[in-house]
Coordinates of C-alpha atoms in Angstrom, one line a residue:
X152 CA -29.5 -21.4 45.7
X153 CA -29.2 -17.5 45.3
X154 CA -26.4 -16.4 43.4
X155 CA -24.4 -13.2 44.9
X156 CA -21.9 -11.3 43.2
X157 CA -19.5 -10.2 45.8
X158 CA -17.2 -7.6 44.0
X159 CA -14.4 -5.3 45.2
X160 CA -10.9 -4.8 44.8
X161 CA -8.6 -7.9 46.8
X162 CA -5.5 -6.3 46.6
X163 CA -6.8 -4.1 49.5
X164 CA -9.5 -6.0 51.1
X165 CA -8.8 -9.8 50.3
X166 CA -9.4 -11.1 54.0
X167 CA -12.5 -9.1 54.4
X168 CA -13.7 -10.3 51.3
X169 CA -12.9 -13.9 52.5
X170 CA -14.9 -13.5 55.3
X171 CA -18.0 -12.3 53.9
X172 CA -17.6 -15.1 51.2
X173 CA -17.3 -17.6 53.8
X174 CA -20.4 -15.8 55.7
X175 CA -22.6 -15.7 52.5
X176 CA -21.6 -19.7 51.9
X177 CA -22.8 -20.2 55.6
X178 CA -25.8 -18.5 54.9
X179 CA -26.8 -21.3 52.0
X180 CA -25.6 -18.6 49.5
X181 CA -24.0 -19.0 46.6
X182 CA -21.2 -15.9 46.4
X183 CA -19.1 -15.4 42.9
X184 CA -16.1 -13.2 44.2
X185 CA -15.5 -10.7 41.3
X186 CA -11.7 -8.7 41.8
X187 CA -12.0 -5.1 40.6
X188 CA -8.4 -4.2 42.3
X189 CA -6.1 -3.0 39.7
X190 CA -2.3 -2.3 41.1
X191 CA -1.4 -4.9 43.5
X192 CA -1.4 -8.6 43.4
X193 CA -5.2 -10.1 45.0
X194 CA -5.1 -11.2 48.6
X195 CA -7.6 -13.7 48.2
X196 CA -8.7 -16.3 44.7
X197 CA -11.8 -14.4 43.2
X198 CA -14.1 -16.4 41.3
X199 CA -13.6 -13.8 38.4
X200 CA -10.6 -12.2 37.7
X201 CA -9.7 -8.1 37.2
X202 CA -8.3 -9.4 33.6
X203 CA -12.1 -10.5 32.9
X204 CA -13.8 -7.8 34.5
X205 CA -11.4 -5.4 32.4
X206 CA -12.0 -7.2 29.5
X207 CA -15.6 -6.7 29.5
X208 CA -14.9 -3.2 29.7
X209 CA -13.1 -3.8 26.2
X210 CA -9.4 -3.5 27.7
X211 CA -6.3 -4.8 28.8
X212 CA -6.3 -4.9 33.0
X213 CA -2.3 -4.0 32.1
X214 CA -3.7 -0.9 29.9
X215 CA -5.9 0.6 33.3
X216 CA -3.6 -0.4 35.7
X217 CA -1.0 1.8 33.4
X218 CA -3.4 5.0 33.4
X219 CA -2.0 8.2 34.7
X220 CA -4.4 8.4 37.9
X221 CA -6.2 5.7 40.1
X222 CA -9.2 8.3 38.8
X223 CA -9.2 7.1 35.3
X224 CA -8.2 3.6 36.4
X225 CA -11.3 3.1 38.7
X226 CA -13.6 4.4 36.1
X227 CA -12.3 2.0 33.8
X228 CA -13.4 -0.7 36.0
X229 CA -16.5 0.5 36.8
X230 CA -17.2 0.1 33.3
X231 CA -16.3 -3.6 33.6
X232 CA -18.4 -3.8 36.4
X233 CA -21.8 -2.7 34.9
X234 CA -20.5 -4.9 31.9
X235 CA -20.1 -7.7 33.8
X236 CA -23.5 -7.5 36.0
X237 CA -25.5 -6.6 32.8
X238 CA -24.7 -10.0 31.1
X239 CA -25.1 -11.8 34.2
X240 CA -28.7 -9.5 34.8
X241 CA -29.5 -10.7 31.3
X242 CA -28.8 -14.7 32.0
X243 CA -30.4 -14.8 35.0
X244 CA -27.1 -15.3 37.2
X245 CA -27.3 -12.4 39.8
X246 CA -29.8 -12.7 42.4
X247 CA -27.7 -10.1 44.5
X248 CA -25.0 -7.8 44.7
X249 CA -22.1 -7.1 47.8
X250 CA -19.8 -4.9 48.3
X251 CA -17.4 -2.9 50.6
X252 CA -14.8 0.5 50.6
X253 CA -14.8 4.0 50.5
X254 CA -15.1 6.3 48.0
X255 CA -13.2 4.5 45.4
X256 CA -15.3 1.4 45.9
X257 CA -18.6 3.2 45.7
X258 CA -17.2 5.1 42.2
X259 CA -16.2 1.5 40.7
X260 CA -19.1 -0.9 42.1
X261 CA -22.7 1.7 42.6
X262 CA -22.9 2.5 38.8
X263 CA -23.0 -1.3 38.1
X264 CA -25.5 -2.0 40.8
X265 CA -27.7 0.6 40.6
X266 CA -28.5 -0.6 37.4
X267 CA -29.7 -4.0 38.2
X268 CA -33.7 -4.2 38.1
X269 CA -35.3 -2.8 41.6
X270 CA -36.0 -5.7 44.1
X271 CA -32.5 -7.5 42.9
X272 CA -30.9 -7.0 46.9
X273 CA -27.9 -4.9 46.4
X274 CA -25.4 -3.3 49.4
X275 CA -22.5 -1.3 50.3
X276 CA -20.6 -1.0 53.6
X277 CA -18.9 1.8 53.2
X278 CA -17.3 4.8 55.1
X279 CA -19.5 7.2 52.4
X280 CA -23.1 6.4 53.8
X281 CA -23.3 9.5 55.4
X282 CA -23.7 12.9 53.5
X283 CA -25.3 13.4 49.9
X284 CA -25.0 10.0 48.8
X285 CA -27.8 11.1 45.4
X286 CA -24.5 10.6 42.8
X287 CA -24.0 7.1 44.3
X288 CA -27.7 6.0 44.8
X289 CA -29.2 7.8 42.4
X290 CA -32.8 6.7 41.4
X291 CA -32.3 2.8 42.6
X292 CA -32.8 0.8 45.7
X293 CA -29.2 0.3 46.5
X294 CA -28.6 0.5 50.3
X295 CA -25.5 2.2 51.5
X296 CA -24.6 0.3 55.4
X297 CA -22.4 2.9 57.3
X298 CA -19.1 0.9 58.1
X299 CA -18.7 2.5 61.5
X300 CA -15.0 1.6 61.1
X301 CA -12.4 1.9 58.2
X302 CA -13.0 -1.5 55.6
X303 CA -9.3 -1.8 56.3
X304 CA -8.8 -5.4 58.4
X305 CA -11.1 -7.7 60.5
X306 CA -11.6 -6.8 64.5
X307 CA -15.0 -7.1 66.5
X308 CA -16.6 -3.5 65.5
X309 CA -16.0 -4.8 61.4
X310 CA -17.1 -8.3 62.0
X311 CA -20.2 -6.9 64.0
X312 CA -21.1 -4.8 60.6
X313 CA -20.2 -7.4 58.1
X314 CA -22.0 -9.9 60.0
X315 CA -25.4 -7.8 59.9
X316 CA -25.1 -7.0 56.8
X317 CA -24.8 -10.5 54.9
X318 CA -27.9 -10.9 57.7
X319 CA -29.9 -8.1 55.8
X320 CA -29.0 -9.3 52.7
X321 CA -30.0 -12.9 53.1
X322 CA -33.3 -11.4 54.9
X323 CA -34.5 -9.6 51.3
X324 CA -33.3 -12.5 49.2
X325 CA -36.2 -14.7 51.5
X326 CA -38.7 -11.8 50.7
X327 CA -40.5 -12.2 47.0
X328 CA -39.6 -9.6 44.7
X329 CA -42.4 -7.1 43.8
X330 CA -43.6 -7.4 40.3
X331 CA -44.7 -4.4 37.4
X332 CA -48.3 -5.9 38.0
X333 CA -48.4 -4.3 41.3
X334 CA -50.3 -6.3 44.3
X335 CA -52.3 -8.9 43.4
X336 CA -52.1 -8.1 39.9
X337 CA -53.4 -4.3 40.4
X338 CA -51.6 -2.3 37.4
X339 CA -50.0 0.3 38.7
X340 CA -50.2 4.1 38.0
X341 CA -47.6 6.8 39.2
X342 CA -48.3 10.3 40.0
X343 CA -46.7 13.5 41.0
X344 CA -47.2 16.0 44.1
X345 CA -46.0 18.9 46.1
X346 CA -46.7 20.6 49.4
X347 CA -48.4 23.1 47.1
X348 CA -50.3 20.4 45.2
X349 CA -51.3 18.4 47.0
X350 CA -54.8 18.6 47.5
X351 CA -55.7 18.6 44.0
X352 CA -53.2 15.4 43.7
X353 CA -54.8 13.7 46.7
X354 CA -58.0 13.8 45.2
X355 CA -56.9 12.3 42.2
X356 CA -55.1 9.4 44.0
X357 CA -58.1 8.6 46.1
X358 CA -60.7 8.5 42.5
X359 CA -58.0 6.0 41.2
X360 CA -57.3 4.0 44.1
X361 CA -61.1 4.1 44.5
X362 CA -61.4 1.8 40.8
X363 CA -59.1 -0.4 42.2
X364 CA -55.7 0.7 40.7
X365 CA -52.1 1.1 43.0
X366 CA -51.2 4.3 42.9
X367 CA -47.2 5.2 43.5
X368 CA -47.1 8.9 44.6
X369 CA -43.8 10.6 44.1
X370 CA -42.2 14.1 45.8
X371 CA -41.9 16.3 42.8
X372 CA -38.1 17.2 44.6
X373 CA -36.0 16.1 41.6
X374 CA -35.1 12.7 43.3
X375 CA -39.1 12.1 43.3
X376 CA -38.8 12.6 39.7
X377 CA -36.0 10.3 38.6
X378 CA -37.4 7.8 40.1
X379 CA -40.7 7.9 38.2
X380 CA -38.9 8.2 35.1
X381 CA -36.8 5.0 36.0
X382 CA -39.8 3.2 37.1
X383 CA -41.6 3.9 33.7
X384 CA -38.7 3.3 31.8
X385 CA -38.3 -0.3 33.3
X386 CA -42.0 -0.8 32.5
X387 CA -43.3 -0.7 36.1
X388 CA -46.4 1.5 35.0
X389 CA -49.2 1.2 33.4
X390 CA -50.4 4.9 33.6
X391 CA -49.1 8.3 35.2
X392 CA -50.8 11.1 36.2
X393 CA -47.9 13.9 36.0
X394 CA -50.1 16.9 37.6
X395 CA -47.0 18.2 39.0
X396 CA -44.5 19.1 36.7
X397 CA -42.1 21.8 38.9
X398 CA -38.7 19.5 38.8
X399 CA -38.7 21.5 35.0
X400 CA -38.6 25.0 36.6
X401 CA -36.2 24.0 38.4
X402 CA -33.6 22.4 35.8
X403 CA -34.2 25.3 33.6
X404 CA -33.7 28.2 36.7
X405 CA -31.4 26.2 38.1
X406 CA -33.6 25.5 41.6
X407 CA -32.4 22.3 43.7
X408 CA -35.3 20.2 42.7
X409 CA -34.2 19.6 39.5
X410 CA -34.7 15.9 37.8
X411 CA -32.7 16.8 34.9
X412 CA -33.2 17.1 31.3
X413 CA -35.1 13.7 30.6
X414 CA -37.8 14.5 33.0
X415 CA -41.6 14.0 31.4
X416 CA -39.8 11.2 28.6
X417 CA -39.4 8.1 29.5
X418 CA -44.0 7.2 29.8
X419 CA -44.3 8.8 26.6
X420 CA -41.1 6.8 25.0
X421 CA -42.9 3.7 26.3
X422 CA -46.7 5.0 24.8
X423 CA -47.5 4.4 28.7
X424 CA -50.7 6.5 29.3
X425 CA -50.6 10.1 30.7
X426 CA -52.5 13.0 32.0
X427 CA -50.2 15.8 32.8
X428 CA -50.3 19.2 33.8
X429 CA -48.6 22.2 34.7
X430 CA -48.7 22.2 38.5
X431 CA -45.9 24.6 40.3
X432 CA -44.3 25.6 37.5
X433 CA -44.8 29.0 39.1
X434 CA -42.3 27.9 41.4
X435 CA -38.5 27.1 41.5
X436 CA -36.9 25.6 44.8
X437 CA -34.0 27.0 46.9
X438 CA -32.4 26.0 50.4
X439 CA -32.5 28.6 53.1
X440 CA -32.6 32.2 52.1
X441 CA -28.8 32.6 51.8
X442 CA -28.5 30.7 49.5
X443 CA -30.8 32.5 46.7
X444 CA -28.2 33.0 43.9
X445 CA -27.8 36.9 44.0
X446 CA -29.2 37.5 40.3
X447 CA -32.6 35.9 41.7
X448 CA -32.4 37.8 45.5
X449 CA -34.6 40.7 44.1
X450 CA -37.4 38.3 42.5
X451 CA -40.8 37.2 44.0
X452 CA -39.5 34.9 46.5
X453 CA -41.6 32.9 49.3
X454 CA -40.0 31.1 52.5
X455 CA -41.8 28.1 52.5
X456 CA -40.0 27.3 55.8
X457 CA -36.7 27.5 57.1
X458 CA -34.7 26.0 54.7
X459 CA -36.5 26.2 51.7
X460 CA -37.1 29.5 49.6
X461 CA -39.3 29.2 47.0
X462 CA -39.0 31.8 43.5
X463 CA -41.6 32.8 41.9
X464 CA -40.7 32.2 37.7
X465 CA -41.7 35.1 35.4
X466 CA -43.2 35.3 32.3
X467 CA -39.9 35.0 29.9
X468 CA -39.4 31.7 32.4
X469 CA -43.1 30.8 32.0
X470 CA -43.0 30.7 28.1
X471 CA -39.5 28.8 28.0
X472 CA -41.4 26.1 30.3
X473 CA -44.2 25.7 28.0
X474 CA -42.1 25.2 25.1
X475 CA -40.3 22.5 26.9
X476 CA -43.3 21.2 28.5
X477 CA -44.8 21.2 25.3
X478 CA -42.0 19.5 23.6
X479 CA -42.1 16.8 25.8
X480 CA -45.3 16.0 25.8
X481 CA -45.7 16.0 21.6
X482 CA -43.0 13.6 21.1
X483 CA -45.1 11.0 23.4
X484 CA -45.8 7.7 21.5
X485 CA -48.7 7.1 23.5
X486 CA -52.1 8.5 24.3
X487 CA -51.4 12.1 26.2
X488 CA -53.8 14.4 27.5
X489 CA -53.1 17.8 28.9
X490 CA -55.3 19.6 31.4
X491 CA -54.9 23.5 32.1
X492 CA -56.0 24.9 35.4
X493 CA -57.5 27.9 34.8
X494 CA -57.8 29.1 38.4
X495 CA -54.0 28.5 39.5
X496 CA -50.7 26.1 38.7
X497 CA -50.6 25.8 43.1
X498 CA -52.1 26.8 46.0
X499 CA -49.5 29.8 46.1
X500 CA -50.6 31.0 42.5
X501 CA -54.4 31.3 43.2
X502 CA -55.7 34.8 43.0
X503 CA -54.8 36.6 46.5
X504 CA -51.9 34.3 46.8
X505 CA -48.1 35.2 46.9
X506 CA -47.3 34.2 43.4
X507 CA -50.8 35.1 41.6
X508 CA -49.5 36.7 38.4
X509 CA -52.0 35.8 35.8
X510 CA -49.0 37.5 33.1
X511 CA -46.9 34.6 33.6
X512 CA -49.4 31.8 33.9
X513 CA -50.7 33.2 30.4
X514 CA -47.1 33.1 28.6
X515 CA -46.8 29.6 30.1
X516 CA -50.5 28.3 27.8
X517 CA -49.8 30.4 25.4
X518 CA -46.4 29.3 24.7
X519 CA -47.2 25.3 25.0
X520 CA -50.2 25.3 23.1
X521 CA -48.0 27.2 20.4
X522 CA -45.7 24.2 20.6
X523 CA -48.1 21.3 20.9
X524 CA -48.8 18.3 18.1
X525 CA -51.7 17.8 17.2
X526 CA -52.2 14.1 18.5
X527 CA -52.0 15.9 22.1
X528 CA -55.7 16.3 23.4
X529 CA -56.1 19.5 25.4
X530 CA -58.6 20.5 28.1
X531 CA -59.0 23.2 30.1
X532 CA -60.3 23.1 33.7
X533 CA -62.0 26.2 35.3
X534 CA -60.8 24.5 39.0
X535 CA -57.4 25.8 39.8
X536 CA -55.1 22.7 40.4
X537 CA -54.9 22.7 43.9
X538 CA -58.5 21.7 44.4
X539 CA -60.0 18.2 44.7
X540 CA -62.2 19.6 41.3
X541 CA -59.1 19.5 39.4
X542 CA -58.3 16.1 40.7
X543 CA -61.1 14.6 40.5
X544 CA -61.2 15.2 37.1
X545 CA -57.2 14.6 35.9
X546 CA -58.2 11.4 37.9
X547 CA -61.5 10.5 35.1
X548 CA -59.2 11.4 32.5
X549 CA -56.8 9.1 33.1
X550 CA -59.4 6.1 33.6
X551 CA -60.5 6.8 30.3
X552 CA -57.2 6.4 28.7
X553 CA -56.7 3.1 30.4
X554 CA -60.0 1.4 29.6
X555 CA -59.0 2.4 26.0
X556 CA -55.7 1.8 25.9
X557 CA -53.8 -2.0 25.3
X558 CA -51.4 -3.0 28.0
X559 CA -48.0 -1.8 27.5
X560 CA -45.0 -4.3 27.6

């Protein structure tokens, strides 16, 4: 019988907790009611108390419910929270996690379940599943149910919600979780694209999937990112093909696609096997044209369609972006090799087009070959990346790393 941790905070929400206890036990569930409420008294008996949940936050519940703002408080349980779900994670006790609120809720319970593996069902109804919900979701598979009403008593329009919901969530928990093998056993390889990348990508993809591996593709838009570095990190992959490497323009120009700092670490922290390039780092992403930030307005910029304006990074840019790149890929643990396009980083940068500035592309190699260690193999590619040469080729490159390489666990 699946075990689901239903958490939330009882002093506010007791009876809708009840109710979705009483629906998950009616389901042939098995719900353990965690409180997370930290002023007034619980409405309802949870199965583990605020007291424990503080405690495995390493405080008193008295000590939060004491801090100077519910801010500091809720954090405090969030803490607890993702405390609480990792030991059960790591004993096998959580086959699901429930929850329910607003804003607070989300802040105390999606850090906690966000971090539990993907395929592990994990929901919140909540007023907040409208909007940018990225801070709350993040990388995972945690599914945000709009509420349609206030979590704030039981009437026809909440028990219509609440009933669906426990209804999705017992339909996943009947569906097998995928495994890091990939379908029927096919190890699986990640790679990266853009619009402006993708036929060179595509290529590439085709040539793998072609020799029977399952290729993941992933939108190099910062979120795309993230979640290749959280699938590598949990050991989902068995190669990556990182051809498109733009989410670094964008952290370092401060563009909208950026993945953060940790982009291009976590395959190489694992000695997974790569083949990575320098697609699009020509480019850095913006929204609609208004809202360029004025020291960039007089740069080589590109409207890539209404509500995306694309920049065109310079050669100081360039040569920062190879020493990172660079950087990156030298501290890999595992077998690395770069390829350099020679004809273009994207279909934008090709001679005639828009961004074609053969200065910057050359402070770019120049600067991460400078940078590179020596265990890094390098080849250069007279294709320019957006062609299905290029990927045909990142594609052989990769295969040979494979067939060379151990498994990595």
């Amino acid at each position: 019988m699946s075990r689901v941790v239903l958490a939330g905070a009882l002093d506010t929400k007791g009876a809708e907790y009840a109710y979705v206890r009483d629906l998950l036990v009616e389901a042939g569930l098995r719900p353990l009611l965690v409180d997370v409420g930290v002023r007034g008294d619980p409405q309802t008996r949870p199965d583990v108390t605020r007291a424990e949940v503080a405690r495995a936050a390493g405080r008193a519940v008295g000590e939060i419910a004491g801090l100077p703002t519910r801010g500091e408080a809720l954090a405090a349980m969030a803490e607890g929270v993702a405390a609480l779900l990792g030991s059960l994670r790591d004993t096998g006790e959580v086959d699901a996690a429930f929850g329910m609120g607003g804003s607070g809720a989300l802040s105390v319970l999606a850090p906690g379940f966000r971090a539990l593996p993907l395929g592990v069902p994990k929901m919140i109804v909540t007023t907040m599943a409208s909007g940018d919900t990225r801070p709350h979701v993040g990388a995972s598979d945690l599914l945000l149910v709009p509420s349609i009403v206030d979590i704030a008593g039981l009437n026809t329009l909440s028990r219509f919600v609440l009933d669906r919901a426990v209804a999705m969530l017992g339909a996943q928990l009947g569906r097998p979780v995928p495994s890091a093998a990939g379908r029927d056993g096919t190890p699986m390889v990640a790679a990266s694209m853009f619009g402006v990348t993708t036929v060179g990508v595509s290529r590439a993809c085709r040539t793998l999937e072609a020799r029977g591996l399952d290729v993941l593709v992933f939108h190099a838009n910062g979120l795309g990112g993230r979640t290749l570095e959280s699938l590598a990190a949990d050991g989902w992959l068995s190669g990556v093909l990182d051809l498109t490497t733009t989410e670094l323009a964008d952290d370092l120009a401060g563009g909208v696609a950026s993945a953060g700092p940790d982009r291009l670490a976590a395959a190489g922290r694992r000695g997974i096997p790569q083949v990575v390039s320098t697609g699009a780092l020509d480019i850095v992403n913006f929204g609609a044209p208004e809202t360029v930030p004025e020291p960039y307005r007089e740069r080589r910029l590109y409207p890539h369609n209404a509500t995306a304006t694309l920049m065109r990074t310079d050669p100081r840019e360039a040569a920062a972006l190879g020493e990172r790149l660079g950087a990156k890929v030298s501290a890999a643990r595992g077998p690395v090799t770069l390829l350099l396009p020679t004809g273009g980083l994207s279909a934008l940068s090709e001679p005639g087009g828009a961004f074609h500035w053969p200065e910057a592309d050359a402070a770019l190699e120049r600067a991460l070959l400078d940078s590179l260690a020596p265990h890094v193999a390098v080849e250069r590619s007279p294709a320019a990346l957006n062609t299905p040469e290029f990927g045909e080729r990142a594609a052989r490159l990769l295969l040979t790393l494979l067939a060379s390489t151990p498994p990595v666990h």
